[in-house]
């Protein structure tokens, strides 16, 4: 038996004394202050008020340490990665669908165009189901990355897209629909209970174990570039057809995610890994989520799906903090975020360039956000409007995200040449 699992009862008891868990135990009714903040959408709390409620967590790297780390890295270029054969994080990591051969093939293509990092999502359900197996697959993945001179970073939580993750066979992709299978982490009902102070001690212990156990397992592993705690906290299904809206949509969590966002920083700093830690700020929904992450990040993770002028303005805003900046999501061709216009801006400012998507496949992210608007995903699947195994994926004339087709051919050969030109020759590392 895994020794770590023997400690769970002790951990659960200890957690009872933790301030957050005391709140979780003591509150049998929803936290009215959270509900009022969520309902009062017109009021935006000042940063000082937010950080008084959720103060910065001890252990943040100094600006000097963060910049010294960044100076040792090459210009970081990569993508948000999952193989074309996976529709979501669970599909990528559970044992029945983990696909190292496909990953190896695709990372060979990534290496060829000059990528040296990947942003990779994990999922708490896979960890809870098979912790040792999960770590074994992560180790195998890191070995494949190292073979291709790539150092990935991992993301723990995500409020984007669909709320009810389940293990086992994942749904078929819906035709002409952006990201029809991506799942929240944790499940939305648990995220809401955590926000309202109603998560059980066991649930809190599971989320804490997921973060801390994974970090500890790879805390001194040089193959891991850094850690990212939360992707776009506060978002929802994106049913409005615009996943870039700062106010989100009707299904967005907003600042109800503040508590888990802040607590993830507490958990991470207790581990204190050798790698820097970040959590997404610009790109999140909720002034509190953004303020908490901006005040705690060793290096900044920000998103921009805007044309180059707005992209540059965002970069300059975050550079005022004096810390390294990584654009961990960009590339939305129909919105003016293009390789031709934006990658040179990222190179100019020496900020990390991690676009969304690599090989087009089950995720369907070559289709724009607007492809979701007015559609009932459940009804679409019931009607059979899905891409079955072996069928070709339909393509729009202009792709939204992603760079390559399943056979490795590019959507736009000029884009690939720009990547190769700006990344330059790869240097062999020791």
C-alpha atoms as one frame of an Amber mdcrd trajectory, in Angstrom:
protein
   0.000   0.000   0.000   1.166   3.533  -0.711   2.533   4.961   2.597   1.037
   8.311   1.699  -2.440   6.813   1.838  -1.798   5.537   5.393  -1.332   9.153
   6.436  -4.711  10.292   5.122  -6.576   9.675   8.428  -3.881  11.610  10.295
  -3.993  14.330   7.669  -7.765  14.538   7.901  -7.545  14.944  11.697  -4.879
  17.600  11.372  -6.947  19.389   8.799  -9.723  19.803  11.351  -7.470  22.321
  13.086  -6.677  24.171   9.870  -8.499  27.523   9.631 -10.055  26.682   6.281
 -11.301  23.312   7.503 -12.713  24.861  10.648 -14.696  27.118   8.370 -15.757
  24.133   6.261 -16.895  22.241   9.398 -18.589  25.151  11.078 -20.641  26.439
   8.181 -23.738  24.399   7.488 -25.300  27.318   5.635 -23.924  29.015   2.503
 -21.478  31.848   3.093 -23.765  34.849   2.579 -20.852  37.235   2.055 -19.735
  35.154  -0.935 -23.264  35.054  -2.359 -23.677  38.801  -1.954 -20.396  39.505
  -3.736 -21.417  37.184  -6.556 -24.835  38.782  -6.880 -23.564  42.349  -6.794
 -21.833  42.233 -10.161 -21.613  46.006 -10.474 -19.404  46.351  -7.415 -15.740
  45.542  -7.934 -13.783  45.328  -4.723 -10.480  47.200  -4.607  -7.342  45.069
  -4.491  -6.534  46.250  -0.951  -9.865  44.908   0.319  -9.412  41.585  -1.480
  -5.906  41.049  -0.126  -7.017  41.921   3.390  -9.445  38.998   3.257  -7.001
  36.753   1.364  -3.514  37.985   2.334  -0.434  36.999   0.302   0.987  33.662
   1.412   4.508  33.533   2.829   7.147  31.932   0.621   6.848  33.917  -2.594
  10.099  34.100  -4.535  11.768  37.493  -4.528  11.842  39.410  -7.795  15.594
  38.788  -7.963  15.252  35.040  -7.531  12.469  34.831 -10.118  14.472  36.781
 -12.675  17.638  34.800 -11.975  15.672  31.608 -12.684  14.217  33.084 -15.881
  17.621  34.231 -17.118  18.746  30.589 -17.170  15.880  29.541 -19.464  15.772
  29.740 -23.240  12.975  31.814 -24.741  10.052  29.640 -23.659   7.874  28.591
 -26.588   5.250  25.875 -26.512   1.567  25.039 -26.467  -1.272  23.930 -24.231
  -0.874  20.230 -24.818  -3.032  17.121 -24.894  -2.717  14.522 -27.670  -5.166
  14.622 -30.576  -6.556  11.317 -29.295  -7.717  12.860 -25.985 -10.844  14.968
 -25.593  -9.888  16.199 -22.115  -7.479  15.870 -19.181  -9.026  12.630 -17.937
  -8.716  11.064 -21.387  -5.047  12.008 -21.461  -4.095  10.635 -18.035  -6.262
   7.666 -17.081  -4.580   4.319 -17.660  -7.099   3.016 -20.199  -6.511   5.881
 -22.645  -2.997   7.122 -21.856  -1.242   7.052 -25.246   2.563   7.363 -24.995
   3.128   6.404 -28.648   0.882   9.217 -29.876   2.488  11.648 -27.430   5.979
  10.684 -28.598   5.021  11.227 -32.226   3.452  14.614 -31.581   6.272  15.863
 -29.377   8.678  15.026 -32.176   6.750  17.502 -34.304   6.808  20.045 -31.446
  10.571  19.709 -31.144  10.967  20.144 -34.881   9.283  23.558 -34.918  11.256
  24.809 -31.902   8.965  24.226 -28.928  10.725  23.693 -25.612   7.845  23.672
 -23.119   4.235  22.473 -22.797   1.357  23.499 -20.555  -0.301  20.276 -19.406
  -3.478  19.837 -17.360  -3.881  17.231 -14.624  -7.107  16.050 -12.957  -7.890
  15.255  -9.325 -10.178  12.319 -10.197  -7.377  10.452 -11.964  -5.058  11.114
  -9.013  -7.632   9.939  -6.463  -8.403   6.780  -8.439  -4.813   5.614  -8.941
  -2.193   7.829  -7.327   0.808   5.585  -7.967  -0.257   4.790 -11.518  -0.891
   8.469 -12.177   2.616   9.379 -11.022   4.033   6.581 -13.125   2.339   7.966
 -16.229   3.529  11.474 -15.377   7.067  10.096 -15.073   6.717   8.358 -18.441
   5.404  11.569 -19.987   8.322  13.547 -18.563  10.703  11.000 -20.060   9.146
  11.470 -23.497   9.394  15.244 -23.098  13.066  15.026 -22.116  13.741  12.916
 -25.200  12.505  15.873 -27.264  14.271  18.592 -25.207  10.966  19.812 -23.774
  10.321  20.799 -20.146   6.591  20.964 -19.402   4.690  22.616 -16.590   1.552
  21.254 -14.982  -1.837  22.819 -14.130  -3.916  21.499 -11.207  -7.325  23.234
 -11.243  -9.548  24.652 -13.998 -12.994  26.309 -13.945 -13.452  26.239 -17.723
 -16.097  24.417 -19.716 -18.206  21.524 -18.456 -18.927  20.875 -14.799 -19.295
  17.134 -14.238 -16.111  15.087 -14.776 -16.275  11.302 -14.617 -13.700   8.577
 -14.997 -14.044   5.919 -17.672 -14.919   6.319 -21.354 -15.185   9.965 -22.311
 -17.860  11.333 -24.680 -17.427  11.495 -28.435 -16.653  14.999 -29.732 -19.597
  17.003 -31.053 -19.186  18.102 -34.661 -18.166  21.686 -35.315 -18.191  22.509
 -31.605 -15.359  24.094 -29.639 -14.008  21.886 -26.832 -17.103  19.738 -26.330
 -15.434  17.401 -23.826 -13.274  19.529 -21.500 -14.100  19.118 -17.810 -13.829
  21.257 -14.679 -11.286  20.351 -12.031 -12.531  19.953  -9.393 -16.122  19.131
 -10.323 -18.296  22.238 -10.183 -20.452  20.996  -7.305 -17.351  20.461  -5.166
 -15.942  23.851  -6.189 -19.195  25.485  -5.076 -19.242  23.597  -1.769 -15.657
  24.646  -1.130 -16.568  28.264  -1.868 -19.540  28.154   0.488 -17.666  26.434
   3.299 -19.512  23.142   2.931 -16.848  20.821   1.532 -16.266  17.833   3.781
 -12.984  17.209   5.556 -12.358  14.261   3.224 -12.968  16.418   0.140 -10.589
  19.102   1.372  -7.994  16.463   2.206  -8.339  14.995  -1.281  -7.754  18.314
  -3.019  -4.858  19.117  -0.720  -3.341  15.676  -1.271  -3.700  16.040  -5.034
  -1.723  19.296  -5.041   0.813  18.516  -2.356   1.376  14.867  -3.179   2.009
  15.649  -6.834   4.295  18.562  -6.050   6.274  16.540  -3.519   6.672  13.652
  -5.947   8.328  15.937  -8.526   9.528  18.823  -6.297  13.168  18.364  -7.240
  12.703  16.997 -10.749  14.503  19.235 -13.245  12.266  17.924 -16.020   9.400
  19.992 -14.558   9.738  23.641 -15.568   7.285  25.130 -13.042   3.840  24.605
 -11.477   0.563  26.378 -12.245  -2.130  26.063  -9.596  -5.271  27.265 -11.353
  -6.319  27.960 -14.931  -8.833  30.780 -15.410 -10.514  30.587 -12.015 -14.015
  31.991 -12.107 -14.973  30.906 -15.624 -17.844  28.679 -16.693 -19.200  26.867
 -19.737 -18.617  29.746 -22.143 -22.143  29.308 -23.454 -22.206  32.965 -24.495
 -19.724  32.145 -27.241 -17.017  34.441 -25.847 -14.459  32.855 -23.524 -12.458
  36.093 -23.367 -15.136  38.198 -21.657 -13.813  39.598 -18.394 -17.246  39.261
 -16.777 -17.642  35.647 -17.865 -21.122  34.224 -18.463 -24.172  33.093 -16.482
 -22.445  29.834 -15.523 -19.212  31.478 -14.377 -17.955  30.951 -10.824 -16.516
  34.446 -10.608 -15.075  35.351  -7.234 -16.700  32.335  -5.609 -13.418  30.654
  -6.575 -11.423  32.989  -4.297 -11.257  30.544  -1.416  -9.889  27.609  -3.430
  -7.558  29.905  -5.358  -6.075  31.227  -2.122  -5.992  27.854  -0.393  -4.118
  26.324  -3.315  -1.371  28.863  -2.642  -1.263  27.838   1.026  -0.947  24.183
   0.071   1.728  24.854  -2.545   3.888  27.022  -0.283   3.798  24.326   2.393
   5.572  22.057  -0.113   8.004  24.732  -1.336   9.202  22.909  -4.494  12.442
  23.797  -6.237  10.493  25.091  -9.240   8.648  28.429  -9.333   4.881  28.505
  -8.851   2.279  30.531 -10.696  -1.495  30.695 -11.114  -3.392  32.407 -13.897
  -4.341  36.047 -13.348  -5.259  37.925 -16.567  -7.746  35.620 -18.264  -9.567
  34.768 -15.041 -13.039  36.016 -14.097 -13.346  37.925 -10.831 -11.258  40.754
  -9.455 -10.454  38.656  -6.399  -9.091  35.718  -8.374  -6.865  38.012 -10.387
  -5.625  39.966  -7.359  -4.842  36.852  -5.302  -2.844  35.243  -8.085  -1.021
  38.405  -9.095   0.027  39.006  -5.480   1.382  35.465  -4.984   2.905  34.398
  -8.301   6.656  33.867  -8.593   6.253  34.375 -12.338   3.121  35.654 -14.084
   0.809  33.463 -16.157  -1.504  35.618 -18.292  -3.781  35.076 -21.296  -4.454
  37.165 -24.374  -6.539  36.266 -27.399  -6.336  39.838 -28.690  -4.505  41.443
 -31.615  -0.875  42.534 -31.110  -1.555  46.060 -29.825  -3.711  44.829 -26.933
  -1.319  41.929 -26.346   1.588  44.317 -25.949  -0.385  46.542 -23.562  -1.105
  43.552 -21.318   2.528  42.455 -21.349   3.727  45.920 -20.365   1.171  46.094
 -17.555   2.417  42.874 -15.954   6.062  43.654 -16.606   5.649  46.598 -14.220
   5.764  44.054 -11.391   9.359  43.263 -12.355   8.690  39.529 -12.649   8.987
  37.173 -15.629   5.833  36.972 -17.736   4.534  33.915 -19.594   1.624  34.226
 -22.012   0.157  30.811 -21.246  -2.731  31.139 -23.712  -2.864  32.948 -27.034
  -3.735  32.239 -30.717  -7.291  32.934 -31.885  -6.999  33.589 -35.600 -10.555
  34.864 -36.104  -9.947  37.471 -33.379  -6.668  38.819 -34.709  -4.414  36.772
 -32.419  -2.232  35.213 -35.095   1.190  33.646 -35.346   2.273  36.193 -37.940
   1.356  39.200 -35.784   1.693  38.033 -32.172   4.659  35.657 -31.987   7.110
  38.452 -32.973   5.665  40.634 -30.169   6.237  37.858 -27.649   9.793  37.418
 -28.910  10.428  41.179 -28.754   9.481  41.340 -25.062  11.084  37.988 -24.204
   7.881  36.674 -22.654   6.952  33.025 -22.820   4.761  32.080 -25.786   2.421
  29.161 -25.057  -0.425  29.045 -27.580  -3.624  27.038 -27.204  -3.574  23.690
 -28.963  -1.159  21.764 -31.128  -2.548  18.831 -33.142  -6.201  19.089 -34.165
  -8.283  16.199 -32.894 -11.016  15.344 -30.436 -11.016  18.727 -28.685 -12.375
  20.508 -31.757 -10.600  23.729 -30.828 -10.066  24.584 -34.480 -13.688  25.768
 -34.207 -14.265  29.186 -32.584 -15.872  29.859 -29.225 -18.921  31.136 -31.105
 -19.594  27.584 -32.316 -21.050  26.848 -28.855 -23.595  29.654 -28.810 -27.224
  28.592 -28.757 -26.437  24.861 -28.779 -27.440  22.273 -26.203 -24.481  19.946
 -25.886 -26.527  17.096 -24.400 -29.110  17.368 -27.180 -26.381  17.430 -29.823
 -24.983  14.150 -28.534 -28.386  12.545 -28.206 -29.147  13.402 -31.799 -25.948
  11.665 -32.908 -24.172  14.817 -34.047 -20.782  13.448 -33.014 -17.522  12.380
 -34.641 -17.356   8.618 -34.193 -14.047   6.725 -34.048 -12.464   6.485 -37.483
 -14.404   9.408 -38.934 -12.610  12.478 -40.244 -12.864  15.676 -38.220 -14.553
  18.520 -40.108 -12.527  21.721 -40.558 -13.553  25.375 -40.816 -11.929  27.453
 -43.525 -10.033  29.461 -40.895  -8.895  27.565 -37.813  -9.335  29.154 -34.390
  -6.628  27.352 -32.339  -4.119  24.539 -33.102  -1.268  24.285 -35.583  -1.135
  20.807 -37.136  -3.461  18.137 -38.515  -3.402  14.566 -37.243  -0.921  13.565
 -39.958   1.500  16.336 -38.953   0.762  18.660 -41.869   0.268  22.302 -40.850
  -2.882  24.358 -41.169  -0.622  27.151 -42.436   2.932  26.326 -43.510   3.944
  29.974 -43.123   3.117  29.821 -39.409   5.459  26.890 -38.907   8.253  28.702
 -40.721   7.763  31.684 -38.399   8.039  29.427 -35.362  11.242  27.909 -36.717
  12.724  31.272 -37.623  12.003  32.921 -34.265  13.023  29.975 -32.099  16.267
  29.516 -34.035  18.488  26.421 -33.917  18.012  24.112 -30.962  20.953  23.870
 -28.584  21.891  20.576 -27.034  21.692  20.628 -23.215  23.605  18.581 -20.694
